[in-house]
XYZ file of C-alpha atoms in Angstrom:
339
model
C -60.381 26.837 26.949
C -62.326 27.233 23.549
C -59.046 25.802 21.969
C -58.787 22.718 23.868
C -62.244 22.017 22.851
C -61.543 22.257 19.483
C -58.855 20.107 19.622
C -61.088 17.839 21.789
C -63.850 18.014 19.233
C -61.736 17.411 16.488
C -60.544 13.909 17.880
C -63.389 12.890 19.428
C -66.441 13.751 17.546
C -67.824 10.639 15.530
C -70.225 11.857 12.653
C -71.442 8.722 11.062
C -72.843 8.781 7.538
C -76.718 8.769 7.551
C -76.091 5.735 4.286
C -73.842 3.508 6.690
C -74.445 3.159 10.322
C -74.650 -0.754 10.750
C -75.553 -2.009 13.915
C -72.218 -3.191 14.802
C -70.760 0.846 14.560
C -73.269 1.872 17.263
C -71.921 2.769 20.799
C -73.685 0.191 22.685
C -71.873 0.114 25.953
C -69.070 2.379 27.572
C -67.307 1.010 30.332
C -67.139 2.436 33.726
C -63.995 4.675 33.823
C -63.249 3.116 37.229
C -63.655 3.450 40.968
C -64.972 6.519 42.809
C -61.805 8.589 44.262
C -62.062 11.074 47.487
C -62.430 14.299 45.852
C -66.033 14.225 44.968
C -68.720 12.540 47.238
C -71.577 14.917 46.412
C -73.016 15.402 42.794
C -76.059 17.779 41.753
C -77.253 17.702 38.254
C -79.347 20.761 36.974
C -81.414 19.772 33.688
C -82.959 22.419 31.352
C -85.934 21.365 32.414
C -88.006 18.223 32.920
C -90.941 19.238 31.013
C -90.932 16.547 28.422
C -90.527 13.055 28.820
C -86.595 12.854 27.549
C -85.475 15.638 29.780
C -87.316 13.969 32.766
C -85.725 10.359 31.686
C -82.339 11.931 31.275
C -82.584 13.293 34.747
C -83.612 10.265 36.338
C -80.855 8.187 34.681
C -77.942 10.731 35.173
C -78.663 10.727 38.997
C -79.136 6.987 39.149
C -75.901 5.988 37.746
C -74.229 9.058 39.695
C -75.652 7.103 42.648
C -74.882 3.666 41.504
C -71.220 4.687 41.023
C -70.501 5.680 44.953
C -72.000 9.281 44.592
C -74.587 11.127 46.900
C -76.915 12.988 44.184
C -79.905 14.599 43.596
C -81.342 16.675 40.710
C -83.417 19.922 40.705
C -85.617 21.311 37.234
C -85.496 24.999 36.717
C -87.869 24.075 33.992
C -86.414 26.777 31.528
C -85.841 29.514 33.494
C -82.715 30.655 33.576
C -82.877 32.806 36.661
C -84.040 29.940 38.632
C -81.346 27.714 37.003
C -78.791 29.934 38.844
C -80.895 30.437 41.846
C -80.552 26.073 42.215
C -76.725 26.223 41.129
C -76.263 28.544 43.928
C -78.223 26.586 46.378
C -76.239 23.873 45.803
C -72.675 25.373 46.217
C -74.505 26.519 49.753
C -75.641 22.720 50.312
C -72.083 21.700 50.068
C -71.895 19.372 46.963
C -68.839 19.380 45.408
C -69.871 18.296 42.082
C -71.970 20.167 40.112
C -73.546 19.280 36.351
C -75.493 21.436 34.671
C -76.978 22.134 31.041
C -77.202 25.577 30.837
C -79.913 27.379 29.573
C -77.716 30.702 29.148
C -73.916 30.219 29.718
C -73.424 33.117 29.456
C -75.541 34.501 32.711
C -74.339 31.247 34.223
C -70.790 31.927 33.904
C -70.188 34.615 36.945
C -71.485 31.943 39.721
C -69.736 28.753 38.204
C -66.583 31.315 38.184
C -67.482 31.918 42.354
C -68.179 28.099 42.639
C -65.057 26.836 41.365
C -62.946 29.333 43.272
C -64.560 27.225 46.374
C -63.141 24.284 45.003
C -66.425 23.355 43.547
C -65.794 20.906 40.524
C -68.488 22.169 37.532
C -69.057 20.024 34.779
C -71.740 21.148 31.516
C -73.703 19.579 29.598
C -73.882 20.963 26.126
C -73.703 24.153 26.435
C -70.351 25.346 27.920
C -69.830 28.233 30.656
C -66.376 30.440 30.020
C -64.599 28.306 31.974
C -65.854 24.631 34.087
C -64.054 22.114 34.932
C -65.292 19.487 32.517
C -67.997 19.242 29.428
C -70.083 16.573 27.681
C -72.357 17.341 24.611
C -72.577 17.445 20.842
C -71.603 20.832 19.039
C -75.583 22.250 18.344
C -74.091 23.966 15.684
C -72.614 20.155 14.154
C -75.923 18.537 15.152
C -78.099 21.363 13.344
C -75.825 21.301 10.237
C -76.307 17.365 10.546
C -80.146 17.958 9.902
C -79.004 20.806 7.057
C -76.758 17.444 5.650
C -79.760 15.128 5.748
C -82.287 17.740 4.082
C -79.564 17.922 1.014
C -79.295 14.420 0.770
C -82.815 13.746 0.614
C -83.460 16.532 -1.936
C -80.787 14.933 -4.134
C -81.895 11.230 -4.095
C -85.525 12.338 -4.244
C -85.123 14.859 -7.053
C -81.966 13.840 -9.144
C -82.546 16.361 -11.988
C -84.209 19.202 -10.289
C -82.919 22.293 -11.044
C -80.884 24.525 -9.065
C -82.971 26.666 -6.811
C -86.223 25.043 -8.107
C -86.811 23.034 -4.099
C -88.309 25.479 -1.802
C -87.205 25.257 1.859
C -88.412 26.564 5.077
C -86.363 26.440 8.530
C -88.885 26.511 11.728
C -86.380 27.697 14.628
C -86.876 28.882 18.020
C -84.154 31.152 19.582
C -85.035 30.551 23.414
C -81.503 29.352 24.735
C -77.782 28.979 23.666
C -78.101 25.486 22.527
C -81.062 26.695 19.615
C -79.453 29.475 18.984
C -76.601 27.409 17.592
C -78.769 24.316 16.622
C -80.445 27.039 13.901
C -77.275 28.475 12.845
C -76.132 25.303 11.738
C -79.805 24.369 9.811
C -79.018 27.549 8.180
C -75.980 25.873 6.802
C -78.390 23.982 4.452
C -77.606 27.275 1.568
C -74.214 26.154 1.233
C -74.731 22.272 1.267
C -77.411 21.692 -1.913
C -77.794 23.854 -4.752
C -81.212 23.213 -5.911
C -82.602 24.043 -2.321
C -83.809 27.723 -1.942
C -84.607 28.577 1.458
C -87.610 30.744 0.974
C -88.863 31.345 4.465
C -87.329 31.306 7.849
C -90.039 30.848 10.716
C -88.825 31.869 14.299
C -91.414 30.593 16.974
C -91.744 32.481 20.498
C -91.926 29.250 22.045
C -90.934 25.721 22.001
C -94.255 23.688 21.755
C -95.779 21.553 18.849
C -98.874 23.738 18.956
C -96.725 26.958 18.240
C -95.098 24.701 14.998
C -98.346 23.989 13.675
C -99.507 27.725 13.671
C -96.089 28.545 11.687
C -96.773 25.807 8.848
C -100.404 27.027 8.737
C -99.298 30.790 8.235
C -96.037 29.145 5.780
C -98.756 27.316 3.674
C -100.851 30.505 3.102
C -97.788 32.394 2.312
C -95.278 29.710 0.595
C -97.326 26.614 -0.571
C -94.491 25.384 -2.656
C -92.397 24.112 0.449
C -91.235 20.675 0.070
C -88.327 20.721 2.306
C -88.919 21.653 6.171
C -85.762 21.989 8.680
C -87.444 21.902 12.393
C -84.343 23.192 14.995
C -85.904 20.638 17.514
C -87.542 17.548 17.629
C -90.529 19.318 19.634
C -91.008 21.826 16.296
C -90.307 18.963 13.639
C -93.457 16.586 15.879
C -95.871 20.119 15.500
C -94.936 20.610 11.616
C -95.507 16.813 10.567
C -99.028 17.036 12.507
C -99.965 20.002 10.342
C -98.706 18.188 7.040
C -99.807 14.689 8.153
C -103.460 15.871 9.113
C -106.919 15.073 6.958
C -106.424 18.513 5.794
C -103.048 18.506 4.785
C -102.102 21.401 2.500
C -100.365 18.546 0.208
C -101.718 16.160 -2.286
C -98.504 14.139 -2.263
C -96.484 13.554 1.056
C -93.922 11.754 -0.706
C -93.173 14.947 -2.294
C -92.013 16.888 1.494
C -90.070 15.796 3.785
C -89.054 17.388 7.466
C -85.673 16.921 9.208
C -84.715 17.637 12.771
C -82.455 17.328 15.601
C -82.740 15.479 18.968
C -83.545 12.634 20.433
C -86.984 11.427 20.913
C -88.829 7.776 20.738
C -91.934 9.368 18.673
C -89.486 10.995 16.230
C -87.145 7.569 16.248
C -91.029 6.048 15.421
C -91.854 8.803 12.913
C -88.192 8.383 10.845
C -89.121 4.596 11.037
C -92.437 4.969 9.515
C -91.723 7.947 6.932
C -91.302 5.952 3.832
C -95.131 4.651 4.057
C -96.013 8.548 3.544
C -99.008 8.412 5.804
C -98.924 9.249 9.487
C -95.242 10.717 9.124
C -92.916 12.776 6.900
C -90.016 13.362 9.347
C -87.445 11.500 6.988
C -84.220 12.326 9.187
C -82.465 13.522 12.763
C -79.426 14.519 13.301
C -79.039 13.043 16.789
C -76.415 11.641 19.144
C -75.314 8.507 21.089
C -78.208 6.533 22.899
C -79.186 7.783 26.420
C -77.453 5.308 28.640
C -74.174 6.294 26.785
C -74.189 9.538 27.046
C -75.497 8.934 30.786
C -71.909 6.865 31.271
C -69.813 9.572 29.454
C -70.832 12.331 32.068
C -70.282 9.547 34.903
C -66.894 8.688 33.387
C -66.148 12.079 33.431
C -67.195 13.021 37.314
C -65.555 9.639 38.318
C -62.212 11.028 36.814
C -62.478 14.445 38.501
C -63.312 12.839 41.692
C -59.934 10.675 40.937
C -57.946 13.862 40.408
C -57.543 13.167 36.675
C -58.347 16.341 33.920
C -57.442 17.419 30.611
C -59.248 15.354 27.565
C -60.977 12.585 29.928
C -63.409 15.246 31.304
C -64.048 16.857 28.045
C -65.683 14.383 26.170
C -67.605 14.660 23.087
C -71.274 12.863 22.597
C -71.165 10.782 19.226
C -72.979 12.594 16.398
C -75.594 10.180 14.172
C -77.598 11.056 10.898
C -80.692 9.179 11.499
C -82.951 7.646 8.532
C -85.159 5.522 7.550
C -82.490 2.984 6.743
C -80.791 2.904 9.755
C -82.989 3.806 12.157
C -83.512 0.206 13.437
C -80.139 -0.388 14.329
C -79.982 2.860 16.188
C -83.326 2.506 18.367
C -82.267 -1.244 19.446
C -79.515 0.417 21.049
C -81.308 3.422 22.421
């Protein structure tokens, strides 16, 4: 399975450079794979949570598109509780759902339940995090997504401080390691050490929960011990927004906001607006996002995977890499137009 995934990722991953994302390069639409087959009738969706507007919108869009494709469908949120997610998964099996699409909070702990469901003939499709075995997968490799944020940081430093000496630009990594996806994102962000000799990672801060408040507190502590930090790589958009709120506050410890930058991963309208506003150096210093395809595109890719499985189609058609985009002030407008 891992070898197949590696081949699919190599063949399908689209990494768009931060400097060259023209509107025509965006994947604006994905056509339906075909009509519903008779091997799947009921599709359940289990997100990680619906506690954010983004996850809620994604859950509603996924089930809407499944329904439009002809499937009976619903979703239930475990709200970041991996034990609850397994209970929901097992309940859907008991209720006779013949396909379950799940965004695993902890893929390892869910793998046994997935194996048992598949033995009963239930098709299981994973989103982003992959269990040991599954019938399909859609997502962006989280480590590559994190590395994209690191590349954006390295590119900004090179552009902003072309004459800086090696190791002279202090960097901090703000991470949360609450699930497999966040672990991989964090590992990718740490690749910044290999991408820029000018950057010196002086601090790695692990917060206990993925909240803006936790990020703001972490930033306050950071600037007491390391006030020279100019680059912050926040593993998730929520943490980035917290870091940004701290840095742009009236009592910000940074006198010249043009000399500081936050980079992150994810997809969120507020983040997009922050990147677009960052050249003004007032309300935002979030200058880049390593993101994936617009939500509607991802939802259609997932629907196509389920459609293919409903017709007995397997192989590469059900292991689909979601395109990755490096978003900056220069290209964010085109991306937002397609989102």
